[in-house]
Amino acid sequence: MPVLEVENLKKHFPVQRGLLRRTVAKVKAVDGVSFSIRPGETLCLVGESGCGKSTVGKLALRLIEPTEGSIRIGGEEVTRLSGGEMRAYRRRIQMVFQDPYASLNPRLKAGQIVGEPLENYSDASGSEQEQTIAALFEKVGLRPDAMRRYPFEFSGGQRQRLGIARALALNPAVIVADEPVSALDVSVQAQVLNLLMDLQEELGLAYLFVSHDLGVVEHIGHRIAVMYLGQIVELADKDALFADPQHPYTQALISAAPLPDPRARRERIVLEGDVPSPMRPPSGCRFHTRCPFSFDRCFVEEPRLKPSREDGRLVACHLRD
Amino acid sequence: MATATAGAFVAAEAPSRRRGARLRRFIRRNPTLFAGGAILSLVALVALVAPLIAGDPLTMQPAQRLRPPSEANWLGTDNLGRDVFSRTVYGARVSLFVGLSVASFSVVVGLFIGLLTGYFRRVDAVAMRLMDGLMAIPAILLAIALVALTRASVMTVIVAITIPEVPRVVRLVRSVVLSVREAPYVEAAIAGGTPVWKILFRHILPNTVPPLIVQATYICASAILIEAALSFLGAGTPPEIPTWGNMIAQSRLFLSRAPWTIFAPGIALAVVVLAVNLLGDGLRDRLDPRLARRM
């Protein structure tokens, strides 16, 4: 059974203007996203900035309320639960944030930060909790005596380890990692990624890993969902996706990723124009304004995400019908 | 050997000298904070030990009316033969009490309402309109109404001044809450299942403290002034209590014959309000440089 399932998830942010705050438009940040994650699996969400990938992550935890669609945690529908009822499910899904500076309260000690979720859910005594916190520190590669220090005394990588320890505190089944390494130095990125992968192996965690960095995604992902303007355009196993991208947007995205060999050249597919506004997404296929292969059908008919005829992975493109 | 003794000597001397240097540097860097703090501490001390240093402020000596400053009456006597010095010293008690009470009441009430309105959007719309309404009430008018309804007392004055100050605190707290509630560490706390009250107290409230301390000093200064104005108008503290406002009110008829009766409380009032404001400016520069002077 999947640990996290979302179906037709939508988030439309209203744009309000004027004295009466009338809604004059809607930003369709997420517009019909569906996927599921199995235990122990890493599903990566990739895409350009503004494509709604982070919003999907926050919707999954209900940090933002979805406009439409459903979220199931461990098979249980949580989309319409009240705040109090939701609390019981919060411990199964936790989050690691992008900014290791802003996501730790600068006024609290490291031990308090990591221990806060424990405090919220367990009746254990102070010393028992302290032991658990010390174990969490060790699990993420920090010395337990760092509990008494303040966030500013840690480096960026160490701070992100604190964030991971906090996410692990409740033994969740899924962790939503919202660009957890994009704010870190490249040398530290690898350490944190490897930590995440080790923890996955040890604890059987599932990750919803949001990233714009294809190199990172290739390293950590099992399956990859490519997002464009609030929708998933392609969802495939990592190897298949990198070896043979089917959607023209995925092809362009992969061709833009730098190769580690300075002499290597690959054919770049350079997309023309900018990403259209999510307030007024294009008709038909949302990618048709920039797609080098678009034809008349793309302008009028929206392609559905369906198994492609070649190998059964999910692609939303008329070319693959 | 010689160097060793010299070293030991320096080491023994160092702590006290270093402390002195640190104090001097603190004063040089925060002159307003230090000046305001020093004057206020002095006034507070004088007010506290009033019975020890001043005579009875109520004893009337009809034979000694409107006497100029002398050895027996340092600041002269008023129209009823009461010692102006004693009355000024005792007046400091009322002024400081009113200033501190209004500042603390309005901060406590404003903090509570501000946290709620800032965090809960539904409360916000209603509560802020209510606050706008309160802000429109002039303290003096409210005090006159309250005194007319109940009876004149220091408590009535405190309540009357506190009510119009509360909305200012609410706005300040609300603005801090609105910005902090979007912080990723607040999101992280929600994701970690932290209940709302704990988010408010643990993650949001501490951010409001520095601007609130600064705001409290300004409220204190304005409360002292308003209290004096109310007493002067006869709508505040009952006339038998020696306050600076009452003293000025009673002495104004004798201004040309006995100016000292009005100078003493007037200067005291000006100096205390100035000191509170200096303290506030100094605190603002240290704690919260971006805060505008009045929210």
mmCIF file of C-alpha atoms in Angstrom, chain A residues 50-302:
data_model
loop_
_atom_site.group_PDB
_atom_site.id
_atom_site.type_symbol
_atom_site.label_atom_id
_atom_site.label_comp_id
_atom_site.label_asym_id
_atom_site.label_seq_id
_atom_site.Cartn_x
_atom_site.Cartn_y
_atom_site.Cartn_z
ATOM 1 C CA GLY A 50 7.442 28.497 -10.184
ATOM 2 C CA CYS A 51 6.157 25.222 -11.607
ATOM 3 C CA GLY A 52 4.441 24.368 -8.315
ATOM 4 C CA LYS A 53 6.708 21.610 -7.077
ATOM 5 C CA SER A 54 7.226 23.105 -3.614
ATOM 6 C CA THR A 55 3.521 23.811 -3.339
ATOM 7 C CA VAL A 56 2.807 20.140 -3.976
ATOM 8 C CA GLY A 57 5.146 19.285 -1.095
ATOM 9 C CA LYS A 58 3.409 21.639 1.276
ATOM 10 C CA LEU A 59 -0.014 20.486 0.144
ATOM 11 C CA ALA A 60 0.924 16.914 0.983
ATOM 12 C CA LEU A 61 1.449 17.970 4.616
ATOM 13 C CA ARG A 62 -1.535 20.270 4.483
ATOM 14 C CA LEU A 63 0.638 23.218 5.412
ATOM 15 C CA ILE A 64 -1.346 24.768 2.588
ATOM 16 C CA GLU A 65 -4.968 23.804 2.137
ATOM 17 C CA PRO A 66 -5.705 22.207 -1.249
ATOM 18 C CA THR A 67 -8.397 23.742 -3.420
ATOM 19 C CA GLU A 68 -9.397 20.382 -4.799
ATOM 20 C CA GLY A 69 -8.308 16.790 -4.877
ATOM 21 C CA SER A 70 -7.462 14.273 -2.213
ATOM 22 C CA ILE A 71 -4.508 13.333 -0.055
ATOM 23 C CA ARG A 72 -4.233 9.891 1.496
ATOM 24 C CA ILE A 73 -1.649 9.112 4.121
ATOM 25 C CA GLY A 74 -1.178 5.366 4.628
ATOM 26 C CA GLY A 75 -4.420 4.800 2.729
ATOM 27 C CA GLU A 76 -6.455 7.164 4.921
ATOM 28 C CA GLU A 77 -8.134 10.190 3.503
ATOM 29 C CA VAL A 78 -6.870 13.292 5.330
ATOM 30 C CA THR A 79 -7.858 16.057 2.924
ATOM 31 C CA ARG A 80 -10.833 17.321 4.895
ATOM 32 C CA LEU A 81 -9.698 16.585 8.437
ATOM 33 C CA SER A 82 -9.800 19.418 10.959
ATOM 34 C CA GLY A 83 -6.623 20.713 12.533
ATOM 35 C CA GLY A 84 -7.034 18.542 15.611
ATOM 36 C CA GLU A 85 -7.811 15.375 13.664
ATOM 37 C CA MET A 86 -4.923 16.091 11.309
ATOM 38 C CA ARG A 87 -2.470 16.145 14.220
ATOM 39 C CA ALA A 88 -2.690 12.383 14.545
ATOM 40 C CA TYR A 89 -1.556 11.985 10.937
ATOM 41 C CA ARG A 90 1.168 14.600 11.095
ATOM 42 C CA ARG A 91 3.542 12.193 12.738
ATOM 43 C CA ARG A 92 3.468 9.942 9.680
ATOM 44 C CA ILE A 93 4.552 12.658 7.280
ATOM 45 C CA GLN A 94 7.268 15.137 8.096
ATOM 46 C CA MET A 95 9.170 17.779 6.225
ATOM 47 C CA VAL A 96 12.733 18.942 5.675
ATOM 48 C CA PHE A 97 12.854 22.553 4.601
ATOM 49 C CA GLN A 98 14.857 24.296 1.943
ATOM 50 C CA ASP A 99 16.409 27.034 4.028
ATOM 51 C CA PRO A 100 18.436 25.602 6.899
ATOM 52 C CA TYR A 101 18.703 29.087 8.395
ATOM 53 C CA ALA A 102 15.117 30.300 8.408
ATOM 54 C CA SER A 103 13.642 26.915 9.292
ATOM 55 C CA LEU A 104 15.306 26.754 12.715
ATOM 56 C CA ASN A 105 14.080 29.163 15.371
ATOM 57 C CA PRO A 106 17.221 31.152 16.255
ATOM 58 C CA ARG A 107 16.097 31.584 19.864
ATOM 59 C CA LEU A 108 15.859 27.881 20.689
ATOM 60 C CA LYS A 109 18.632 25.433 21.418
ATOM 61 C CA ALA A 110 19.324 22.633 18.963
ATOM 62 C CA GLY A 111 17.967 20.052 21.404
ATOM 63 C CA GLN A 112 14.719 21.973 21.822
ATOM 64 C CA ILE A 113 14.300 22.302 18.072
ATOM 65 C CA VAL A 114 14.776 18.614 17.400
ATOM 66 C CA GLY A 115 12.756 17.643 20.474
ATOM 67 C CA GLU A 116 9.731 19.824 19.790
ATOM 68 C CA PRO A 117 7.803 17.200 17.767
ATOM 69 C CA LEU A 118 8.542 14.628 20.499
ATOM 70 C CA GLU A 119 7.262 16.961 23.153
ATOM 71 C CA ASN A 120 4.059 17.348 21.151
ATOM 72 C CA TYR A 121 3.302 13.667 20.848
ATOM 73 C CA SER A 122 4.931 11.715 23.624
ATOM 74 C CA ASP A 123 4.296 11.557 27.336
ATOM 75 C CA ALA A 124 7.851 10.425 27.976
ATOM 76 C CA SER A 125 9.708 12.090 30.806
ATOM 77 C CA GLY A 126 12.258 14.787 30.180
ATOM 78 C CA SER A 127 15.261 12.510 30.549
ATOM 79 C CA GLU A 128 13.756 9.862 28.276
ATOM 80 C CA GLN A 129 13.110 12.487 25.657
ATOM 81 C CA GLU A 130 16.620 13.744 26.062
ATOM 82 C CA GLN A 131 17.925 10.260 25.332
ATOM 83 C CA THR A 132 15.777 10.038 22.232
ATOM 84 C CA ILE A 133 17.043 13.421 21.082
ATOM 85 C CA ALA A 134 20.636 12.351 21.674
ATOM 86 C CA ALA A 135 20.003 9.238 19.588
ATOM 87 C CA LEU A 136 18.538 11.398 16.817
ATOM 88 C CA PHE A 137 21.605 13.630 16.868
ATOM 89 C CA GLU A 138 23.813 10.583 16.461
ATOM 90 C CA LYS A 139 21.642 9.231 13.708
ATOM 91 C CA VAL A 140 22.183 12.342 11.610
ATOM 92 C CA GLY A 141 25.874 12.540 12.369
ATOM 93 C CA LEU A 142 25.902 15.248 15.028
ATOM 94 C CA ARG A 143 27.467 14.953 18.444
ATOM 95 C CA PRO A 144 24.816 14.721 21.176
ATOM 96 C CA ASP A 145 26.504 17.425 23.226
ATOM 97 C CA ALA A 146 25.589 19.844 20.424
ATOM 98 C CA MET A 147 22.068 19.790 21.909
ATOM 99 C CA ARG A 148 22.881 22.706 24.115
ATOM 100 C CA ARG A 149 24.079 24.946 21.292
ATOM 101 C CA TYR A 150 22.116 27.517 19.326
ATOM 102 C CA PRO A 151 21.479 27.277 15.571
ATOM 103 C CA PHE A 152 23.910 30.087 14.745
ATOM 104 C CA GLU A 153 26.736 27.961 16.098
ATOM 105 C CA PHE A 154 26.224 25.386 13.347
ATOM 106 C CA SER A 155 27.271 25.385 9.708
ATOM 107 C CA GLY A 156 24.719 25.174 6.908
ATOM 108 C CA GLY A 157 25.190 21.434 6.488
ATOM 109 C CA GLN A 158 24.929 20.829 10.219
ATOM 110 C CA ARG A 159 21.792 22.919 10.370
ATOM 111 C CA GLN A 160 20.246 20.832 7.661
ATOM 112 C CA ARG A 161 21.160 17.748 9.711
ATOM 113 C CA LEU A 162 19.223 19.313 12.592
ATOM 114 C CA GLY A 163 16.283 19.787 10.243
ATOM 115 C CA ILE A 164 16.496 16.133 9.251
ATOM 116 C CA ALA A 165 16.744 15.037 12.890
ATOM 117 C CA ARG A 166 13.600 17.040 13.651
ATOM 118 C CA ALA A 167 11.795 15.377 10.754
ATOM 119 C CA LEU A 168 12.862 11.943 12.013
ATOM 120 C CA ALA A 169 11.793 12.582 15.598
ATOM 121 C CA LEU A 170 8.309 11.144 15.131
ATOM 122 C CA ASN A 171 9.369 8.099 13.095
ATOM 123 C CA PRO A 172 7.459 9.170 10.011
ATOM 124 C CA ALA A 173 6.774 6.934 7.051
ATOM 125 C CA VAL A 174 7.258 9.742 4.529
ATOM 126 C CA ILE A 175 9.459 12.790 4.524
ATOM 127 C CA VAL A 176 8.768 15.644 2.176
ATOM 128 C CA ALA A 177 12.154 17.162 1.381
ATOM 129 C CA ASP A 178 11.728 20.578 -0.193
ATOM 130 C CA GLU A 179 15.012 21.307 -1.979
ATOM 131 C CA PRO A 180 16.897 20.171 1.110
ATOM 132 C CA VAL A 181 20.349 20.687 -0.378
ATOM 133 C CA SER A 182 19.913 23.608 -2.760
ATOM 134 C CA ALA A 183 21.018 26.119 -0.110
ATOM 135 C CA LEU A 184 24.180 24.176 0.710
ATOM 136 C CA ASP A 185 27.698 24.157 -0.704
ATOM 137 C CA VAL A 186 28.212 21.485 -3.320
ATOM 138 C CA SER A 187 30.694 19.605 -1.122
ATOM 139 C CA VAL A 188 28.149 19.486 1.687
ATOM 140 C CA GLN A 189 25.254 18.622 -0.630
ATOM 141 C CA ALA A 190 26.673 15.143 -1.252
ATOM 142 C CA GLN A 191 27.068 14.481 2.470
ATOM 143 C CA VAL A 192 23.482 15.448 3.217
ATOM 144 C CA LEU A 193 22.166 13.447 0.248
ATOM 145 C CA ASN A 194 24.077 10.397 1.360
ATOM 146 C CA LEU A 195 22.753 10.842 4.881
ATOM 147 C CA LEU A 196 19.209 10.908 3.498
ATOM 148 C CA MET A 197 19.874 7.760 1.475
ATOM 149 C CA ASP A 198 21.423 5.934 4.441
ATOM 150 C CA LEU A 199 18.450 6.856 6.603
ATOM 151 C CA GLN A 200 16.104 5.589 3.924
ATOM 152 C CA GLU A 201 17.855 2.254 3.865
ATOM 153 C CA GLU A 202 17.949 1.998 7.640
ATOM 154 C CA LEU A 203 14.408 3.122 8.392
ATOM 155 C CA GLY A 204 12.545 2.277 5.212
ATOM 156 C CA LEU A 205 11.577 5.910 4.719
ATOM 157 C CA ALA A 206 9.810 7.168 1.650
ATOM 158 C CA TYR A 207 10.778 10.567 0.302
ATOM 159 C CA LEU A 208 8.921 13.095 -1.738
ATOM 160 C CA PHE A 209 11.991 14.927 -2.907
ATOM 161 C CA VAL A 210 11.458 18.333 -4.479
ATOM 162 C CA SER A 211 14.361 19.654 -6.502
ATOM 163 C CA HIS A 212 15.340 21.633 -9.541
ATOM 164 C CA ASP A 213 18.762 20.022 -9.711
ATOM 165 C CA LEU A 214 18.821 17.061 -12.078
ATOM 166 C CA GLY A 215 22.223 15.948 -10.814
ATOM 167 C CA VAL A 216 20.830 15.637 -7.287
ATOM 168 C CA VAL A 217 17.730 13.889 -8.542
ATOM 169 C CA GLU A 218 19.749 11.377 -10.536
ATOM 170 C CA HIS A 219 21.707 10.567 -7.393
ATOM 171 C CA ILE A 220 18.839 10.074 -4.958
ATOM 172 C CA GLY A 221 15.669 9.350 -6.969
ATOM 173 C CA HIS A 222 13.920 6.110 -7.759
ATOM 174 C CA ARG A 223 11.104 7.589 -9.763
ATOM 175 C CA ILE A 224 10.913 11.074 -11.166
ATOM 176 C CA ALA A 225 7.971 13.314 -11.887
ATOM 177 C CA VAL A 226 8.649 16.277 -14.162
ATOM 178 C CA MET A 227 6.393 19.260 -13.557
ATOM 179 C CA TYR A 228 5.556 22.112 -15.863
ATOM 180 C CA LEU A 229 3.153 24.930 -14.960
ATOM 181 C CA GLY A 230 1.438 23.108 -12.144
ATOM 182 C CA GLN A 231 1.080 19.736 -13.849
ATOM 183 C CA ILE A 232 3.085 16.559 -14.130
ATOM 184 C CA VAL A 233 4.156 16.086 -17.740
ATOM 185 C CA GLU A 234 6.137 12.890 -17.316
ATOM 186 C CA LEU A 235 6.520 10.321 -14.541
ATOM 187 C CA ALA A 236 9.008 7.501 -14.974
ATOM 188 C CA ASP A 237 11.679 5.416 -13.339
ATOM 189 C CA LYS A 238 14.908 7.333 -13.003
ATOM 190 C CA ASP A 239 17.000 5.280 -15.397
ATOM 191 C CA ALA A 240 14.361 5.227 -18.081
ATOM 192 C CA LEU A 241 13.773 8.944 -17.760
ATOM 193 C CA PHE A 242 17.400 9.933 -18.050
ATOM 194 C CA ALA A 243 18.165 7.410 -20.784
ATOM 195 C CA ASP A 244 15.176 8.139 -22.926
ATOM 196 C CA PRO A 245 13.059 11.140 -21.983
ATOM 197 C CA GLN A 246 9.733 11.033 -23.803
ATOM 198 C CA HIS A 247 8.188 14.427 -23.209
ATOM 199 C CA PRO A 248 9.763 17.302 -25.167
ATOM 200 C CA TYR A 249 10.002 19.342 -21.957
ATOM 201 C CA THR A 250 11.846 16.548 -20.160
ATOM 202 C CA GLN A 251 14.182 16.275 -23.142
ATOM 203 C CA ALA A 252 14.947 19.971 -23.007
ATOM 204 C CA LEU A 253 15.423 19.874 -19.243
ATOM 205 C CA ILE A 254 17.858 16.972 -19.377
ATOM 206 C CA SER A 255 19.770 18.502 -22.254
ATOM 207 C CA ALA A 256 20.254 21.631 -20.153
ATOM 208 C CA ALA A 257 21.872 19.806 -17.236
ATOM 209 C CA PRO A 258 25.650 20.216 -17.258
ATOM 210 C CA LEU A 259 27.766 17.128 -17.867
ATOM 211 C CA PRO A 260 30.583 16.419 -15.464
ATOM 212 C CA ASP A 261 33.065 16.041 -18.358
ATOM 213 C CA PRO A 262 34.229 19.441 -19.646
ATOM 214 C CA ARG A 263 34.968 18.081 -23.141
ATOM 215 C CA ALA A 264 31.685 16.270 -23.477
ATOM 216 C CA ARG A 265 29.116 17.962 -25.653
ATOM 217 C CA ARG A 266 25.521 17.109 -25.943
ATOM 218 C CA GLU A 267 22.918 18.407 -28.216
ATOM 219 C CA ARG A 268 21.166 21.246 -26.397
ATOM 220 C CA ILE A 269 17.498 21.749 -26.924
ATOM 221 C CA VAL A 270 17.048 25.426 -26.209
ATOM 222 C CA LEU A 271 13.501 26.394 -25.358
ATOM 223 C CA GLU A 272 12.249 29.682 -26.687
ATOM 224 C CA GLY A 273 10.400 32.235 -24.611
ATOM 225 C CA ASP A 274 9.464 32.266 -20.958
ATOM 226 C CA VAL A 275 7.233 30.115 -18.850
ATOM 227 C CA PRO A 276 3.684 31.432 -19.381
ATOM 228 C CA SER A 277 1.856 32.942 -16.423
ATOM 229 C CA PRO A 278 0.107 30.375 -14.239
ATOM 230 C CA MET A 279 -2.740 32.897 -13.989
ATOM 231 C CA ARG A 280 -3.610 32.341 -17.631
ATOM 232 C CA PRO A 281 -2.075 29.057 -18.699
ATOM 233 C CA PRO A 282 -2.084 28.395 -22.462
ATOM 234 C CA SER A 283 -4.958 26.471 -24.057
ATOM 235 C CA GLY A 284 -4.554 22.843 -24.940
ATOM 236 C CA CYS A 285 -1.155 21.544 -23.958
ATOM 237 C CA ARG A 286 0.435 24.031 -21.571
ATOM 238 C CA PHE A 287 3.794 23.476 -23.157
ATOM 239 C CA HIS A 288 2.720 24.202 -26.726
ATOM 240 C CA THR A 289 3.977 27.814 -26.636
ATOM 241 C CA ARG A 290 7.556 26.593 -26.251
ATOM 242 C CA CYS A 291 7.452 23.095 -27.680
ATOM 243 C CA PRO A 292 9.543 22.599 -30.837
ATOM 244 C CA PHE A 293 7.223 19.780 -31.973
ATOM 245 C CA SER A 294 3.821 21.297 -31.345
ATOM 246 C CA PHE A 295 1.121 20.696 -33.917
ATOM 247 C CA ASP A 296 -2.502 21.724 -34.318
ATOM 248 C CA ARG A 297 -3.904 19.231 -31.799
ATOM 249 C CA CYS A 298 -1.654 20.647 -29.070
ATOM 250 C CA PHE A 299 -3.300 24.061 -29.288
ATOM 251 C CA VAL A 300 -6.787 22.835 -28.516
ATOM 252 C CA GLU A 301 -6.691 19.545 -26.655
ATOM 253 C CA GLU A 302 -5.098 19.122 -23.268
#
